[in-house]
Each structure stands twice: as C-alpha cells, then as structure tokens.
Tab-separated table of C-alpha atoms in Angstrom:
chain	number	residue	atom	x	y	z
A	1	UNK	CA	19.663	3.653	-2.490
A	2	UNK	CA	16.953	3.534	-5.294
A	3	UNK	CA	14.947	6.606	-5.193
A	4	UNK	CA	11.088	5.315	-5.737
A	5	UNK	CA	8.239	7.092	-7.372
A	6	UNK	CA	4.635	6.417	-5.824
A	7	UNK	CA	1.972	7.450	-8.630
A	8	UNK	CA	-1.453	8.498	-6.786
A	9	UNK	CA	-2.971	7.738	-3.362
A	10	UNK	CA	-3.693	10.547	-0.482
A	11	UNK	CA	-7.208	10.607	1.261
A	12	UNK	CA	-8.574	12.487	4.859
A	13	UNK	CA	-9.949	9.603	6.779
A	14	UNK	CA	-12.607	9.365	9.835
A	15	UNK	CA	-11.379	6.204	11.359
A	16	UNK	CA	-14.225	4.560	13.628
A	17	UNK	CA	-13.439	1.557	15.788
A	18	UNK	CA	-16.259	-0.491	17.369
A	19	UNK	CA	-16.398	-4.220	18.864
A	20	UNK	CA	-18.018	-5.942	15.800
A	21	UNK	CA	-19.288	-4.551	12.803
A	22	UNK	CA	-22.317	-3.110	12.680
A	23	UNK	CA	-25.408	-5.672	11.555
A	24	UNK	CA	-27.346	-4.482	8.540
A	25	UNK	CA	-30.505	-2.957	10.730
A	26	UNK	CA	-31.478	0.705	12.069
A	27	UNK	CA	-29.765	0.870	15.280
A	28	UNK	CA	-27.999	3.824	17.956
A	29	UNK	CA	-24.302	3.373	18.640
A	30	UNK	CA	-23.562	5.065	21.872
A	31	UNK	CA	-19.668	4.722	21.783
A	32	UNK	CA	-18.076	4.871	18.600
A	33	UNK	CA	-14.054	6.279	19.094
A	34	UNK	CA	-12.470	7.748	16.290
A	35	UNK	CA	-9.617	9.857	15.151
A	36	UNK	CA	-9.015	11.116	11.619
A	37	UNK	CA	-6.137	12.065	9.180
A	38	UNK	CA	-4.009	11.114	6.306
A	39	UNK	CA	-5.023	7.785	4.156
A	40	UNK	CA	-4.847	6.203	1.284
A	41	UNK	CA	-2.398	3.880	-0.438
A	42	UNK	CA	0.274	5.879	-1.865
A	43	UNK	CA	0.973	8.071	1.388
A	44	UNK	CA	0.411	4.657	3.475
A	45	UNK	CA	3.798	3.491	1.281
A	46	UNK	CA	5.662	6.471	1.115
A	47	UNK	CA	5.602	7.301	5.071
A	48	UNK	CA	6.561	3.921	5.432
A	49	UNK	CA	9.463	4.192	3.040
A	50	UNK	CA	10.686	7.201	4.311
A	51	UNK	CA	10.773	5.824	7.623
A	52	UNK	CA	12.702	3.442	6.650
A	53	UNK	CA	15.564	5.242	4.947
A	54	UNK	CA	14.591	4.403	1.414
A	55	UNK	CA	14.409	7.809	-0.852
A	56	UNK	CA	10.902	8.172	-1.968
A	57	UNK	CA	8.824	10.840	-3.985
A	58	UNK	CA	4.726	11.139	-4.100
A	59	UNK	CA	2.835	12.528	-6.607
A	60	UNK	CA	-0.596	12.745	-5.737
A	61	UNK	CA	-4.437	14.673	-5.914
A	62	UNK	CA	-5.121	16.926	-2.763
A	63	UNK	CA	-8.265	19.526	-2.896
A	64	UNK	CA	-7.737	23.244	-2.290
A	65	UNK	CA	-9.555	22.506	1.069
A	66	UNK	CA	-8.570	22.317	4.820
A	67	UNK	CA	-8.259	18.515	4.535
A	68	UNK	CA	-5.695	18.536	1.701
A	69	UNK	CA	-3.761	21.251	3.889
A	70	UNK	CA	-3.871	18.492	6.314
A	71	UNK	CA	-2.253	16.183	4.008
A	72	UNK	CA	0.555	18.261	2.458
A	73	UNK	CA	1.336	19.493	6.157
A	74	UNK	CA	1.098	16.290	7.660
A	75	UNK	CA	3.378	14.752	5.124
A	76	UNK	CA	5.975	17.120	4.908
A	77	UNK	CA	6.003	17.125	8.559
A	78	UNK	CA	6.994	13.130	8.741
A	79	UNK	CA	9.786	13.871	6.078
A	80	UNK	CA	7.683	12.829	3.180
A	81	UNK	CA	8.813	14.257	-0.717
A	82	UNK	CA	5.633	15.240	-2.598
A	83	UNK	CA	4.454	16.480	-5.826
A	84	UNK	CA	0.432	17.459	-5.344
A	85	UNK	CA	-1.827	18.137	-8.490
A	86	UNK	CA	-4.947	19.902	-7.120
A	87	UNK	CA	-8.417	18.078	-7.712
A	88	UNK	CA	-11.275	20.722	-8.407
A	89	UNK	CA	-13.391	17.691	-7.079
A	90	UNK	CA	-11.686	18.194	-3.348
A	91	UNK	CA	-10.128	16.012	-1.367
A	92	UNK	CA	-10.915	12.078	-1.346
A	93	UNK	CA	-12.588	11.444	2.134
A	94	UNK	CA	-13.185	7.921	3.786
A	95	UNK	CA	-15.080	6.546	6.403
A	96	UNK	CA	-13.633	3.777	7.491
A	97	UNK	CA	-15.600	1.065	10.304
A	98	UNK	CA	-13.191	-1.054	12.179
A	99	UNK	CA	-13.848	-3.494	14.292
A	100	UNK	CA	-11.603	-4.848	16.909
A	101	UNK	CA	-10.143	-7.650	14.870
A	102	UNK	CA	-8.876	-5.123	12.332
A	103	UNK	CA	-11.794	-5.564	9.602
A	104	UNK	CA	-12.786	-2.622	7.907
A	105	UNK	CA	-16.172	-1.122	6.015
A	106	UNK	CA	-14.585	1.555	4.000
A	107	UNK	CA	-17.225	3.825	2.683
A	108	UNK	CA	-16.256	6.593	-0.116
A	109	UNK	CA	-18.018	9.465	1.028
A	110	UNK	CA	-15.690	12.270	-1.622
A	111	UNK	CA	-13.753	10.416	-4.443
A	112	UNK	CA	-11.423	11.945	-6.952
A	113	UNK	CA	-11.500	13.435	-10.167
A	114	UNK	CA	-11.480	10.310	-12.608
A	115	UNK	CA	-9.220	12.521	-14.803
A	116	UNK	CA	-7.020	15.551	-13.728
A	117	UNK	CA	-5.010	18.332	-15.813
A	118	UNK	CA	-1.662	17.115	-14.276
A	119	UNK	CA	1.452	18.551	-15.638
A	120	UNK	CA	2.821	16.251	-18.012
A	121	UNK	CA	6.208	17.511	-18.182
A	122	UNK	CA	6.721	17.560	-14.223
A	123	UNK	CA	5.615	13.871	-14.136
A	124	UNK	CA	7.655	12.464	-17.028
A	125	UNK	CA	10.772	14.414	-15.295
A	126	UNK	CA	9.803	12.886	-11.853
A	127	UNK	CA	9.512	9.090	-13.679
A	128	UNK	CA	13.214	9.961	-15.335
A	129	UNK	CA	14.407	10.757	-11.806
A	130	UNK	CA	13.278	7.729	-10.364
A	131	UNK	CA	14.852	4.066	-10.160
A	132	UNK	CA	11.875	2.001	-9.453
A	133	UNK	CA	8.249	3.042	-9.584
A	134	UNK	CA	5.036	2.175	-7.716
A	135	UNK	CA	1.862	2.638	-9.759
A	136	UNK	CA	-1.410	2.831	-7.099
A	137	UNK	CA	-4.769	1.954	-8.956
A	138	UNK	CA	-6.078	5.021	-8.278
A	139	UNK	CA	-8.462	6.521	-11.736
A	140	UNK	CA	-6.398	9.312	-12.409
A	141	UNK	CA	-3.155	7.581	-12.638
A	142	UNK	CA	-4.538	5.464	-15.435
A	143	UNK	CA	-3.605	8.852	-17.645
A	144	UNK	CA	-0.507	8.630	-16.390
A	145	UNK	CA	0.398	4.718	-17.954
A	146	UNK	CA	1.437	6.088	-21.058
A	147	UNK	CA	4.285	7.935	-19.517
A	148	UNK	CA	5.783	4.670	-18.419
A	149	UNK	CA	6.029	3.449	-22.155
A	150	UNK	CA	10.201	2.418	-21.966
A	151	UNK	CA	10.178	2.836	-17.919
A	152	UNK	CA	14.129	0.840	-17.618
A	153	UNK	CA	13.795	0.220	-14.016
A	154	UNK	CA	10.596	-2.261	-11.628
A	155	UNK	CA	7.296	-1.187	-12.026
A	156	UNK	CA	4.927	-2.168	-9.086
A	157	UNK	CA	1.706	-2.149	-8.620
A	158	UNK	CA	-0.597	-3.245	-5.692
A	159	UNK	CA	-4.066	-4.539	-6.585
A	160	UNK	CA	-5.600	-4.460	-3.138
A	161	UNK	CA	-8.645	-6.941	-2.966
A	162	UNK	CA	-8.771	-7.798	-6.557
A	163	UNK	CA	-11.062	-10.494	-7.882
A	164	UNK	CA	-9.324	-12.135	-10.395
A	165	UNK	CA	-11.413	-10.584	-13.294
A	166	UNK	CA	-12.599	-7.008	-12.724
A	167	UNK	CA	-11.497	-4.931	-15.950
A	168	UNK	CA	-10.814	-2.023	-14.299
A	169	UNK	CA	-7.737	-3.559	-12.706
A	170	UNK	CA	-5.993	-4.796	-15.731
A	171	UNK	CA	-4.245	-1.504	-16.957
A	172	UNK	CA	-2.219	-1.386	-14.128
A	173	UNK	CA	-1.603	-5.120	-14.629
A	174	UNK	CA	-0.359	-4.506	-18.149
A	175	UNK	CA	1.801	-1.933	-17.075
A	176	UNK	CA	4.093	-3.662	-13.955
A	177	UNK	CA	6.292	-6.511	-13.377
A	178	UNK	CA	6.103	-6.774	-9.860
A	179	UNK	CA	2.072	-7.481	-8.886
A	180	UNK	CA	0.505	-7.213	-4.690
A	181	UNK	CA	-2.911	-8.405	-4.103
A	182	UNK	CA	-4.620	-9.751	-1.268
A	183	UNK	CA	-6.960	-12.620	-0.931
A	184	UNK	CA	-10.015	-10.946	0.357
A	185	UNK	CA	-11.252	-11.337	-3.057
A	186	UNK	CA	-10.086	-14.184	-3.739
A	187	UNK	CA	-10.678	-17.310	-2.001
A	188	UNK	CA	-8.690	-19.314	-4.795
A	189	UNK	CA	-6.301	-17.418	-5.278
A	190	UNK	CA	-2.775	-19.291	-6.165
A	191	UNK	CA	-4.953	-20.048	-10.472
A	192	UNK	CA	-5.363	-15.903	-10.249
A	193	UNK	CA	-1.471	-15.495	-9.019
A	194	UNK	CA	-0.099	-18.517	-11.583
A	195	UNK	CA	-2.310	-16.989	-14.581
A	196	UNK	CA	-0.311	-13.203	-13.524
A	197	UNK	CA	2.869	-14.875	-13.609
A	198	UNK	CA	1.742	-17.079	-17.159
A	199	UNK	CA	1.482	-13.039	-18.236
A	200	UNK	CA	4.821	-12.750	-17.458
A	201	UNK	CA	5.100	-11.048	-14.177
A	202	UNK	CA	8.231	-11.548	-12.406
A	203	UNK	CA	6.554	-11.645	-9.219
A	204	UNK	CA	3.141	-11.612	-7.349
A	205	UNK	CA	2.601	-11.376	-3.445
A	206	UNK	CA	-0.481	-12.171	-2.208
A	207	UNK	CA	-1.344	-11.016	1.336
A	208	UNK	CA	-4.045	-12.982	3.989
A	209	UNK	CA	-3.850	-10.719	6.238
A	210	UNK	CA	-3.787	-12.420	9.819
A	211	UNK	CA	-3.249	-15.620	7.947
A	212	UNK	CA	0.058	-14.211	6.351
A	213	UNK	CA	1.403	-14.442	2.925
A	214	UNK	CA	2.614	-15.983	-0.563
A	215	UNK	CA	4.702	-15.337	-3.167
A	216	UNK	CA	4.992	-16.564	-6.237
A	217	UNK	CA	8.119	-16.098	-8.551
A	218	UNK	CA	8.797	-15.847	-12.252
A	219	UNK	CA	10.425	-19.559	-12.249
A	220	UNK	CA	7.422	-20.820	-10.495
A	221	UNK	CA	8.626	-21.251	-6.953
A	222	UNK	CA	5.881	-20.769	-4.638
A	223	UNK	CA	7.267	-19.355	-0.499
A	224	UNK	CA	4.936	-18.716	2.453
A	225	UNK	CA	5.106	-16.371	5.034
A	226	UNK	CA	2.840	-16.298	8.317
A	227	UNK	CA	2.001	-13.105	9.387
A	228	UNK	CA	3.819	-11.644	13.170
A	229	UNK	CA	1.099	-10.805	15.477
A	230	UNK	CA	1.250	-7.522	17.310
A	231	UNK	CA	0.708	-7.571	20.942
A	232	UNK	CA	-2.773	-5.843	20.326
A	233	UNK	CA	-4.666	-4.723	17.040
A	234	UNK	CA	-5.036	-1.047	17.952
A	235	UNK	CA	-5.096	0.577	13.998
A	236	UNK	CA	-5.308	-2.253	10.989
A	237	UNK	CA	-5.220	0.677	9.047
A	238	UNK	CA	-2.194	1.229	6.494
A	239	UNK	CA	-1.081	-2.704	7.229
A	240	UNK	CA	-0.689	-3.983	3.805
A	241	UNK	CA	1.399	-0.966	2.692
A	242	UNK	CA	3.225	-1.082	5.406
A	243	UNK	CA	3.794	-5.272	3.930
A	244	UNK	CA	4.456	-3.933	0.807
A	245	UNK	CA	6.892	-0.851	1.927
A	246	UNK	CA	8.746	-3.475	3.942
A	247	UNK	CA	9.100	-6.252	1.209
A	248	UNK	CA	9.894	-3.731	-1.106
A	249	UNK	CA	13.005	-2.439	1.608
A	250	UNK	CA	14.329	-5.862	1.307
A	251	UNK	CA	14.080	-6.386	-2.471
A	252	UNK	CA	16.158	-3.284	-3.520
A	253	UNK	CA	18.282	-4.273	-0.674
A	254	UNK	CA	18.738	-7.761	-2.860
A	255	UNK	CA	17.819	-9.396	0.339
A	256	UNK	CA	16.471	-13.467	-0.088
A	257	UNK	CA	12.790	-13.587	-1.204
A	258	UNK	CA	11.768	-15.171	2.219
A	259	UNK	CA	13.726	-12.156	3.994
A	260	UNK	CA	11.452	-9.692	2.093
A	261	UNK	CA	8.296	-11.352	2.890
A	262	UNK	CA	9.860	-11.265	6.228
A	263	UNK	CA	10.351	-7.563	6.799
A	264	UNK	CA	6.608	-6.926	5.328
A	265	UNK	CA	5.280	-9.261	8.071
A	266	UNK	CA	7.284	-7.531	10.797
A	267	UNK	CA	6.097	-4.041	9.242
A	268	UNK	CA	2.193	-4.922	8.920
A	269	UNK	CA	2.239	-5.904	12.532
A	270	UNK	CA	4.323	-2.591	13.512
A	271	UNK	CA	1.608	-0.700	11.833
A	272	UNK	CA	-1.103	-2.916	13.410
A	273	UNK	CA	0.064	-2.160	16.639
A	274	UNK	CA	0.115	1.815	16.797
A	275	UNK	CA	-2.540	4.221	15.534
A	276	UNK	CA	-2.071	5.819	12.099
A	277	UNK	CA	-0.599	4.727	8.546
A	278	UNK	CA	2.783	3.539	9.796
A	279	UNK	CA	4.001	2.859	13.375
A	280	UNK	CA	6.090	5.766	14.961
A	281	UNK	CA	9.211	3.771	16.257
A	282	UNK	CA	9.420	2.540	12.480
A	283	UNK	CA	13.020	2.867	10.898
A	284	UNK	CA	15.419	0.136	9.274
A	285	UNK	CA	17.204	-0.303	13.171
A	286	UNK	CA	13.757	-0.970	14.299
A	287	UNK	CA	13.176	-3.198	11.189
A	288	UNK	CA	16.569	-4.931	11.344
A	289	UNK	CA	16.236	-5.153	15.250
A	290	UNK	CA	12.942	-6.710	15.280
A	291	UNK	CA	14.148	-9.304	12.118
A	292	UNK	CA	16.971	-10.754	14.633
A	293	UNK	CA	14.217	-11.057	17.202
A	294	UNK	CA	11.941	-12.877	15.150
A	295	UNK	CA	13.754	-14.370	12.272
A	296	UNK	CA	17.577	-14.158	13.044
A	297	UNK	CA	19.809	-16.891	14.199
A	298	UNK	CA	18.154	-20.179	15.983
A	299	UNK	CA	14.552	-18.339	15.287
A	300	UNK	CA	11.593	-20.450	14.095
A	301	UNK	CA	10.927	-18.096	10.368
C-alpha cells in the first residue's frame, strides 16, 4: 500500500448542464440546471484514490474564503488527507458548460496565484513520506519541481489536453516517468506519445474519451482500451481522473497493463454516471466487482 502524494489541484465549480452547447450569438437560456462544489484535478484523483483504499495525501491552494472552507470541509468529510497553502489570490473558481454528451466549456473566472509562499520544509517532508508522486500542471507547483531533484519512487504527471508543443507543459514533462494526456488536442497523437517515450518515459496513456484509450510502453508496445459506457452521462465531470486514479490502483497493485487500462475505463464511466468528482458507490469491491462483470472470465475485454 504505496502512500501517493498529489502536488496541486482544488477549485469551487458552477457546473451548468444544457442540451448542446451554446452557439457563439446573444441569446436567453431559460433552463440551465446546475449544482456546484469541489473541482479540479488533484482533488478529482485523490477522492478517487481514497475511495478506493489506496493511501493518498493532497497538498494544494485554497483562499481564506467561504469556497475554500467548502473545499477543506468537503474533503475531509469524504476521508481525504490534505495539506492546504492559502492563496491571497482566493480560491480558483470554474464555470464549467456541459452539454448532454459530456463536453465541456470550462471558463476560468478566479485562477491561482502563479507563485505561492508554500512551506518548503512541510513539502519536502510530505515528498520523503511518500512512495509515488503525482505532479498536476497547475503554475504554482512548477516551484515545487526542484524538490523532486532525487525523488526514488514514480513520478506522474497528467497533461490534460496537451498539444504536442505548448512550452508551458514541458516542466512537468521533464520531471515524470509516467505521462497522461488526452487527445482532444491532439488529433495525431500516437508521433506526440512515441516522441514522450523517445524522451525516455516509461509510459504514456492517452485518453479519447468516449472513444477509449492507449498506452504506450517503454519497450514500444502499443495496447488499446475502449472506453465502458455508463447507462447515462449524468456528470462528465472528474472522468479522466477518475481513468487515471483507477489505472494508477492497478499499477501499484502490479496488475497487467491491459488490467490497468481496464479499471480506469470502469472508473471514468462510474464517475460519468453519478454527479460530482467521483461516483459514490466507488471502492476497490465495487471496482473489482464491476472488472468480473465486464472483463473477468469468458468476458469480451
């Protein structure tokens, strides 16, 4: 049981669902649903870890405001270890437009503090206490890379919808082993995944959403995995953590490559399916329960 670190990632988000987008012209929207809470990447991970059984710590930038109260008491609530530094900026707020095929406008309408006085000493002591670590691409963790200078154990990072060039991204590259991305950026993407590995990565995932996933390993064997609907697409939100926190179950697990990509499938469409970061009924029974369904014995994979 490898305790992980996850470096940066809380936000409050207003979560809007419509039919379709919205087109680009002035227009009234009579019914627009919502709900709002807890976002972002690195408490989208560690929820889902923690659900799952795996020991996980997050350190991450909250605002001395009612919507980082929100965070810390929403996260401790669900069982979730954290570390906050405070951000005199506030609390990162999204906007998010969804449509009912799970797309999503996000729109910034806070950000963080590019930089933040974070306690150097309490985050090289939580790196030391860690086993494998997660570094979000989140501006204020970039300070934080030079901490991770002789790191022993995985470093991760997840790009999100990198494009194959953007400089802000490569950093983070430099600094993990273990790359996720997703193709929304990237319409060619297995040259962008072959060139990470050419860098030396050990592995890269990259997601498709609806239209699954591929890894690509250090020895150059390339495995697809196609995604598990959900019986409806009620919250897209928090899906491709909940991929990653579900491969990454399975890899410190030393479970088959294919099984990983597996369990991220079958977590993405849990999350899919239920309203918030990470689906409720979410736990490794669930997980395991729902891999015999799907995968196990006599299964199509």
């Amino acid at each position: 049981m490898l305790r992980t670190l996850i470096l940066g990632g809380t936000t409050f988000d207003h979560i809007v669902t419509l039919p379709e987008l919205p087109a680009p012209r002035p227009q009234t929207i009579h019914r627009a649903p919502f709900h709002e809470g807890t976002g972002s990447t690195g408490a989208g991970k560690a929820l889902a870890l923690t659900k799952l059984g795996m020991p996980a710590t997050l350190y991450s930038a909250v605002g001395d405001d009612a919507y980082g109260r929100h965070i810390v008491a929403d996260l401790r609530a669900q069982g979730v270890a954290a570390h906050y530094v405070l951000d005199p900026a506030g609390t990162e707020r999204h906007i998010n437009l969804m449509d009912a095929r799970g797309q999503r406008i996000s729109l910034f309408i806070t950000q963080s503090s590019p930089t933040l006085a974070f306690d150097h000493a309490e985050v090289t002591g939580l790196i030391q206490n860690s086993e494998c670590l997660v570094l979000n691409i989140i501006g204020y963790c970039q300070a934080m890379i030079p901490l991770l200078r002789g790191y022993p154990h995985p470093i991760w990072t997840d790009l999100h919808d990198y494009d194959g060039h953007n400089p802000y991204h490569q950093p983070f590259i430099a600094a993990a082993q273990y790359i996720h991305l997703s193709s929304d950026n990237l319409p060619d993407y297995r040259p962008v995944m072959q060139h990470l590995r050419a860098a030396g990565k050990r592995l890269v995932v990259c997601t498709h959403g609806a239209a699954g996933a591929t890894l690509l390993t250090a020895q150059g064997q390339w495995l697809e995995q196609a995604a598990v609907p959900a019986p409806a697409v009620v919250d897209s939100n928090g899906a491709g953590d909940n991929f990653f926190a579900g491969f990454l179950y399975g890899f410190l697990y030393q479970q088959p490559l294919q099984r990983c990509l597996q369990y991220g499938a079958l977590c993405g469409s849990g999350c899919v399916g239920a309203l918030g970061l990470v689906n409720p009924q979410l736990s490794s029974t669930w997980l395991e329960e729902a891999w015999q369904q799907h995968f196990g014995p006599g299964k199509a994979g």
